[in-house]
Amino acid sequence: MTAAYEVRDLVCRLGGRAIVRGVDLDVRHGEVLALVGPNGAGKSTLLGALTGDVPIAEGEVRLDGRPLGDWSAGDLARTRAVLLQANQVSFPFTVREVVEMGRNPWTGHASAADDDAAIAEAIDRSDVAHLLDRPFTALSGGEKARASLARVLAQRTDVVLLDEPTAALDLRHQEEVMVVARDLAATGRAVVVVLHDLSLAAARADRIAMVHDGRIVSVGTPAEVLTPERVEEVYGIGVHVLPAPDGHLIVVPHRGLSDTVSP
């Protein structure tokens, strides 16, 4: 698999503080890479550096072999699509109009001929057909997340960056989003997804990068990264890492230890 992103010695500062520190990471076409770690670890900042929205203080990020700073906004939009945590739209566009926004980067390009097919496929895969005529601003959090995902899918880029796409979703739609991520990777796309659910990451990611205090402390297969010792060290809680009946790993708190409350 070829590298979509090559990250070397990356440092990102926000408010004068280093949020991402000395990160080295490759993101490959044809894989789902999950970024996991506790709150405040730097996962979203790292993803923002990949999108080009967070300034790089030191080091380098290359996309398809070119420094990220060399890319025009239009070329970036046709190469990578981004789903942020905050699914906000300032005006009462309908869901259909929001999904159609995903095709804006292709206006004037030959691929604009694919607009209708791309939009229809994105609507179907995100399960938003019944929401198309509703104002985006009137949707629930989960509905907004699915409509925003449809916009990202309609963009039809080779790289897809998803920041906590399952956070507001019910169990069924969490699984469906990650199945979509797997399907994208199967067609050769590079998918990076920030997740809090370690069991979901273990089930659906090819590799996991665990972020702690702005650094990547481990990267590899789910079995390599999600050891009880490492999870306890990073998250500060004892866990069981167990094989599920379907063969994937599940991570659950060691409640016999964590239920004790100090007086």
CSV table of C-alpha atoms in Angstrom, one decimal:
chain,number,residue,atom,x,y,z
A,1,MET,CA,0.0,0.0,0.0
A,2,THR,CA,1.3,3.5,-0.9
A,3,ALA,CA,1.4,6.3,1.6
A,4,ALA,CA,-1.3,9.0,1.3
A,5,TYR,CA,0.2,10.9,4.2
A,6,GLU,CA,3.7,11.0,5.5
A,7,VAL,CA,4.1,12.8,8.8
A,8,ARG,CA,7.6,13.5,10.2
A,9,ASP,CA,8.6,15.2,13.5
A,10,LEU,CA,5.3,17.0,13.6
A,11,VAL,CA,4.8,19.7,16.2
A,12,CYS,CA,1.5,21.8,16.4
A,13,ARG,CA,1.1,24.6,18.9
A,14,LEU,CA,-2.1,26.2,20.0
A,15,GLY,CA,-2.1,29.2,22.4
A,16,GLY,CA,1.7,28.8,22.7
A,17,ARG,CA,1.4,25.2,24.0
A,18,ALA,CA,2.6,22.1,22.0
A,19,ILE,CA,-0.5,20.0,21.5
A,20,VAL,CA,1.1,17.6,19.1
A,21,ARG,CA,4.8,16.8,19.7
A,22,GLY,CA,7.2,14.9,17.6
A,23,VAL,CA,4.7,12.8,15.7
A,24,ASP,CA,5.9,10.4,13.0
A,25,LEU,CA,3.1,8.6,11.1
A,26,ASP,CA,2.3,7.1,7.7
A,27,VAL,CA,-1.3,6.9,6.5
A,28,ARG,CA,-1.8,4.3,3.7
A,29,HIS,CA,-4.2,4.0,0.8
A,30,GLY,CA,-6.4,1.0,1.3
A,31,GLU,CA,-6.5,1.1,5.1
A,32,VAL,CA,-8.6,2.4,8.0
A,33,LEU,CA,-6.3,4.0,10.6
A,34,ALA,CA,-8.0,4.8,13.9
A,35,LEU,CA,-6.6,7.5,16.2
A,36,VAL,CA,-7.5,6.8,19.8
A,37,GLY,CA,-6.6,8.2,23.1
A,38,PRO,CA,-8.0,10.0,26.1
A,39,ASN,CA,-9.7,13.4,26.0
A,40,GLY,CA,-7.2,16.2,25.4
A,41,ALA,CA,-4.5,13.8,24.0
A,42,GLY,CA,-4.2,15.7,20.7
A,43,LYS,CA,-6.1,13.4,18.4
A,44,SER,CA,-8.3,16.1,16.8
A,45,THR,CA,-5.3,18.5,16.5
A,46,LEU,CA,-3.3,15.8,14.7
A,47,LEU,CA,-6.2,15.2,12.4
A,48,GLY,CA,-6.5,19.0,11.8
A,49,ALA,CA,-2.8,19.0,10.8
A,50,LEU,CA,-3.6,16.4,8.2
A,51,THR,CA,-6.6,18.4,6.9
A,52,GLY,CA,-4.4,21.5,6.6
A,53,ASP,CA,-6.6,23.4,9.1
A,54,VAL,CA,-4.1,23.4,12.0
A,55,PRO,CA,-0.8,25.2,11.4
A,56,ILE,CA,2.4,23.1,11.5
A,57,ALA,CA,4.9,24.7,13.9
A,58,GLU,CA,7.7,22.2,13.2
A,59,GLY,CA,8.2,19.1,11.0
A,60,GLU,CA,6.4,18.2,7.8
A,61,VAL,CA,3.2,16.7,6.5
A,62,ARG,CA,3.2,15.3,3.0
A,63,LEU,CA,0.1,14.4,1.0
A,64,ASP,CA,0.7,12.1,-2.0
A,65,GLY,CA,4.4,13.0,-1.7
A,66,ARG,CA,3.9,16.8,-1.8
A,67,PRO,CA,4.3,19.1,1.3
A,68,LEU,CA,0.8,20.0,2.5
A,69,GLY,CA,1.6,23.7,2.2
A,70,ASP,CA,2.1,23.4,-1.6
A,71,TRP,CA,-1.5,22.3,-2.2
A,72,SER,CA,-4.1,24.8,-3.3
A,73,ALA,CA,-7.4,24.8,-1.5
A,74,GLY,CA,-9.2,23.5,-4.5
A,75,ASP,CA,-6.7,20.6,-5.0
A,76,LEU,CA,-7.0,19.7,-1.4
A,77,ALA,CA,-10.8,19.6,-1.5
A,78,ARG,CA,-10.6,17.3,-4.5
A,79,THR,CA,-8.2,15.0,-2.7
A,80,ARG,CA,-9.3,14.8,0.9
A,81,ALA,CA,-12.7,15.2,2.5
A,82,VAL,CA,-13.2,16.1,6.1
A,83,LEU,CA,-15.9,15.4,8.7
A,84,LEU,CA,-15.4,17.6,11.8
A,85,GLN,CA,-16.9,17.0,15.3
A,86,ALA,CA,-19.1,20.1,15.0
A,87,ASN,CA,-21.7,19.5,12.3
A,88,GLN,CA,-22.8,23.1,12.0
A,89,VAL,CA,-24.4,24.9,9.1
A,90,SER,CA,-25.1,28.7,9.5
A,91,PHE,CA,-28.2,28.8,7.3
A,92,PRO,CA,-31.3,26.6,7.1
A,93,PHE,CA,-30.2,24.6,4.1
A,94,THR,CA,-32.1,21.4,3.5
A,95,VAL,CA,-30.3,18.1,3.9
A,96,ARG,CA,-30.3,17.6,0.2
A,97,GLU,CA,-28.5,21.0,-0.3
A,98,VAL,CA,-25.9,20.1,2.4
A,99,VAL,CA,-25.2,16.8,0.6
A,100,GLU,CA,-24.9,18.6,-2.7
A,101,MET,CA,-22.2,20.9,-1.2
A,102,GLY,CA,-19.9,17.9,-1.3
A,103,ARG,CA,-19.8,18.2,-5.1
A,104,ASN,CA,-18.7,21.9,-5.1
A,105,PRO,CA,-15.0,21.2,-5.5
A,106,TRP,CA,-15.7,19.4,-8.8
A,107,THR,CA,-17.5,22.3,-10.4
A,108,GLY,CA,-16.0,22.9,-13.8
A,109,HIS,CA,-14.1,19.6,-13.8
A,110,ALA,CA,-14.8,16.5,-15.9
A,111,SER,CA,-15.9,14.7,-12.7
A,112,ALA,CA,-18.9,17.1,-12.4
A,113,ALA,CA,-20.6,14.7,-14.7
A,114,ASP,CA,-20.7,12.2,-11.8
A,115,ASP,CA,-22.6,14.7,-9.5
A,116,ASP,CA,-26.0,13.0,-9.6
A,117,ALA,CA,-24.6,9.5,-9.1
A,118,ALA,CA,-22.2,10.6,-6.3
A,119,ILE,CA,-25.0,12.4,-4.4
A,120,ALA,CA,-27.4,9.5,-4.8
A,121,GLU,CA,-24.9,7.0,-3.6
A,122,ALA,CA,-23.9,9.1,-0.6
A,123,ILE,CA,-27.5,9.6,0.4
A,124,ASP,CA,-28.1,5.8,0.3
A,125,ARG,CA,-25.0,4.9,2.2
A,126,SER,CA,-25.6,7.4,5.0
A,127,ASP,CA,-29.3,6.5,5.4
A,128,VAL,CA,-30.6,10.1,5.0
A,129,ALA,CA,-33.1,9.7,2.2
A,130,HIS,CA,-36.0,10.3,4.5
A,131,LEU,CA,-34.4,13.6,5.8
A,132,LEU,CA,-33.6,15.3,2.4
A,133,ASP,CA,-36.3,18.0,2.6
A,134,ARG,CA,-35.8,18.8,6.2
A,135,PRO,CA,-33.7,21.9,7.3
A,136,PHE,CA,-30.3,20.8,8.5
A,137,THR,CA,-30.7,23.1,11.5
A,138,ALA,CA,-33.8,21.2,12.7
A,139,LEU,CA,-32.1,17.8,12.8
A,140,SER,CA,-31.0,15.9,15.9
A,141,GLY,CA,-27.3,15.5,16.6
A,142,GLY,CA,-27.2,12.0,15.1
A,143,GLU,CA,-29.1,13.1,12.0
A,144,LYS,CA,-26.7,16.0,11.5
A,145,ALA,CA,-23.8,13.6,11.7
A,146,ARG,CA,-25.2,11.3,9.1
A,147,ALA,CA,-26.1,14.2,6.8
A,148,SER,CA,-22.6,15.6,7.2
A,149,LEU,CA,-21.1,12.2,6.4
A,150,ALA,CA,-23.2,12.1,3.2
A,151,ARG,CA,-21.7,15.4,2.2
A,152,VAL,CA,-18.2,13.9,2.7
A,153,LEU,CA,-19.0,10.8,0.8
A,154,ALA,CA,-20.5,12.8,-2.1
A,155,GLN,CA,-17.1,14.5,-2.4
A,156,ARG,CA,-15.6,11.3,-3.6
A,157,THR,CA,-12.0,11.9,-2.6
A,158,ASP,CA,-9.1,9.5,-2.3
A,159,VAL,CA,-8.5,10.4,1.4
A,160,VAL,CA,-11.3,10.6,4.0
A,161,LEU,CA,-10.7,12.2,7.4
A,162,LEU,CA,-13.4,11.6,10.1
A,163,ASP,CA,-13.3,13.2,13.5
A,164,GLU,CA,-15.5,11.2,16.0
A,165,PRO,CA,-18.1,10.3,13.3
A,166,THR,CA,-19.9,7.9,15.6
A,167,ALA,CA,-20.1,10.2,18.7
A,168,ALA,CA,-23.8,11.1,18.3
A,169,LEU,CA,-25.0,7.9,16.7
A,170,ASP,CA,-27.0,5.0,18.0
A,171,LEU,CA,-25.5,1.5,17.9
A,172,ARG,CA,-26.8,0.6,14.4
A,173,HIS,CA,-25.5,3.8,12.8
A,174,GLN,CA,-22.2,3.6,14.5
A,175,GLU,CA,-21.6,0.2,12.9
A,176,GLU,CA,-22.9,1.4,9.6
A,177,VAL,CA,-20.5,4.4,9.5
A,178,MET,CA,-17.5,2.1,10.2
A,179,VAL,CA,-18.7,-0.4,7.6
A,180,VAL,CA,-18.7,2.5,5.1
A,181,ALA,CA,-15.2,3.4,6.2
A,182,ARG,CA,-14.1,-0.2,5.6
A,183,ASP,CA,-15.8,-0.2,2.2
A,184,LEU,CA,-13.9,3.1,1.3
A,185,ALA,CA,-10.6,1.5,2.2
A,186,ALA,CA,-11.4,-1.6,0.2
A,187,THR,CA,-11.6,0.6,-2.9
A,188,GLY,CA,-8.1,1.9,-2.2
A,189,ARG,CA,-9.0,5.1,-0.3
A,190,ALA,CA,-7.1,6.1,2.8
A,191,VAL,CA,-9.4,6.6,5.8
A,192,VAL,CA,-8.4,8.2,9.1
A,193,VAL,CA,-11.0,8.1,11.9
A,194,VAL,CA,-10.8,9.5,15.4
A,195,LEU,CA,-12.6,7.2,17.8
A,196,HIS,CA,-13.2,6.9,21.5
A,197,ASP,CA,-14.7,3.4,21.4
A,198,LEU,CA,-11.7,1.1,21.6
A,199,SER,CA,-13.8,-2.0,20.8
A,200,LEU,CA,-15.2,-0.3,17.7
A,201,ALA,CA,-11.6,0.7,16.7
A,202,ALA,CA,-10.4,-2.9,17.3
A,203,ALA,CA,-13.3,-4.3,15.1
A,204,ARG,CA,-13.1,-2.0,12.2
A,205,ALA,CA,-9.5,-0.5,11.9
A,206,ASP,CA,-6.6,-2.1,10.1
A,207,ARG,CA,-4.2,-0.1,12.3
A,208,ILE,CA,-4.6,1.9,15.5
A,209,ALA,CA,-2.4,4.9,16.5
A,210,MET,CA,-2.7,5.6,20.3
A,211,VAL,CA,-2.2,9.2,21.2
A,212,HIS,CA,-1.2,10.4,24.6
A,213,ASP,CA,0.0,13.8,25.8
A,214,GLY,CA,0.5,14.9,22.1
A,215,ARG,CA,2.6,11.9,21.2
A,216,ILE,CA,1.9,8.6,19.5
A,217,VAL,CA,2.8,6.0,22.1
A,218,SER,CA,1.9,3.0,19.9
A,219,VAL,CA,0.9,2.2,16.4
A,220,GLY,CA,0.1,-1.1,14.9
A,221,THR,CA,-2.6,-3.7,14.6
A,222,PRO,CA,-5.4,-3.7,17.2
A,223,ALA,CA,-3.9,-6.7,18.9
A,224,GLU,CA,-0.5,-5.0,19.0
A,225,VAL,CA,-1.7,-1.6,20.4
A,226,LEU,CA,-4.7,-2.6,22.7
A,227,THR,CA,-2.9,-4.5,25.4
A,228,PRO,CA,-4.3,-4.2,28.9
A,229,GLU,CA,-1.1,-2.8,30.2
A,230,ARG,CA,-0.9,0.0,27.6
A,231,VAL,CA,-4.6,0.9,27.9
A,232,GLU,CA,-4.3,1.2,31.7
A,233,GLU,CA,-1.2,3.3,31.4
A,234,VAL,CA,-2.7,5.7,28.9
A,235,TYR,CA,-6.3,5.9,30.2
A,236,GLY,CA,-5.6,5.4,33.9
A,237,ILE,CA,-8.1,2.6,34.3
A,238,GLY,CA,-7.8,-1.2,34.4
A,239,VAL,CA,-9.4,-3.1,31.5
A,240,HIS,CA,-10.0,-6.5,30.2
A,241,VAL,CA,-9.1,-7.1,26.5
A,242,LEU,CA,-11.1,-10.1,25.4
A,243,PRO,CA,-11.9,-11.9,22.2
A,244,ALA,CA,-15.5,-11.5,21.1
A,245,PRO,CA,-17.4,-14.4,19.5
A,246,ASP,CA,-16.8,-12.8,16.1
A,247,GLY,CA,-13.1,-12.9,16.7
A,248,HIS,CA,-12.5,-9.2,17.2
A,249,LEU,CA,-11.2,-7.7,20.4
A,250,ILE,CA,-13.4,-6.0,22.9
A,251,VAL,CA,-12.1,-3.6,25.6
A,252,VAL,CA,-14.1,-3.3,28.9
A,253,PRO,CA,-13.3,-1.7,32.2
A,254,HIS,CA,-12.1,-3.9,35.0
A,255,ARG,CA,-15.1,-2.8,37.1
A,256,GLY,CA,-14.1,-4.8,40.1
A,257,LEU,CA,-11.2,-2.3,40.5
A,258,SER,CA,-12.8,0.9,39.0
A,259,ASP,CA,-16.0,0.8,41.1
A,260,THR,CA,-14.1,1.6,44.4
A,261,VAL,CA,-14.5,5.2,45.4
A,262,SER,CA,-12.1,6.7,47.8
A,263,PRO,CA,-13.7,8.3,50.9
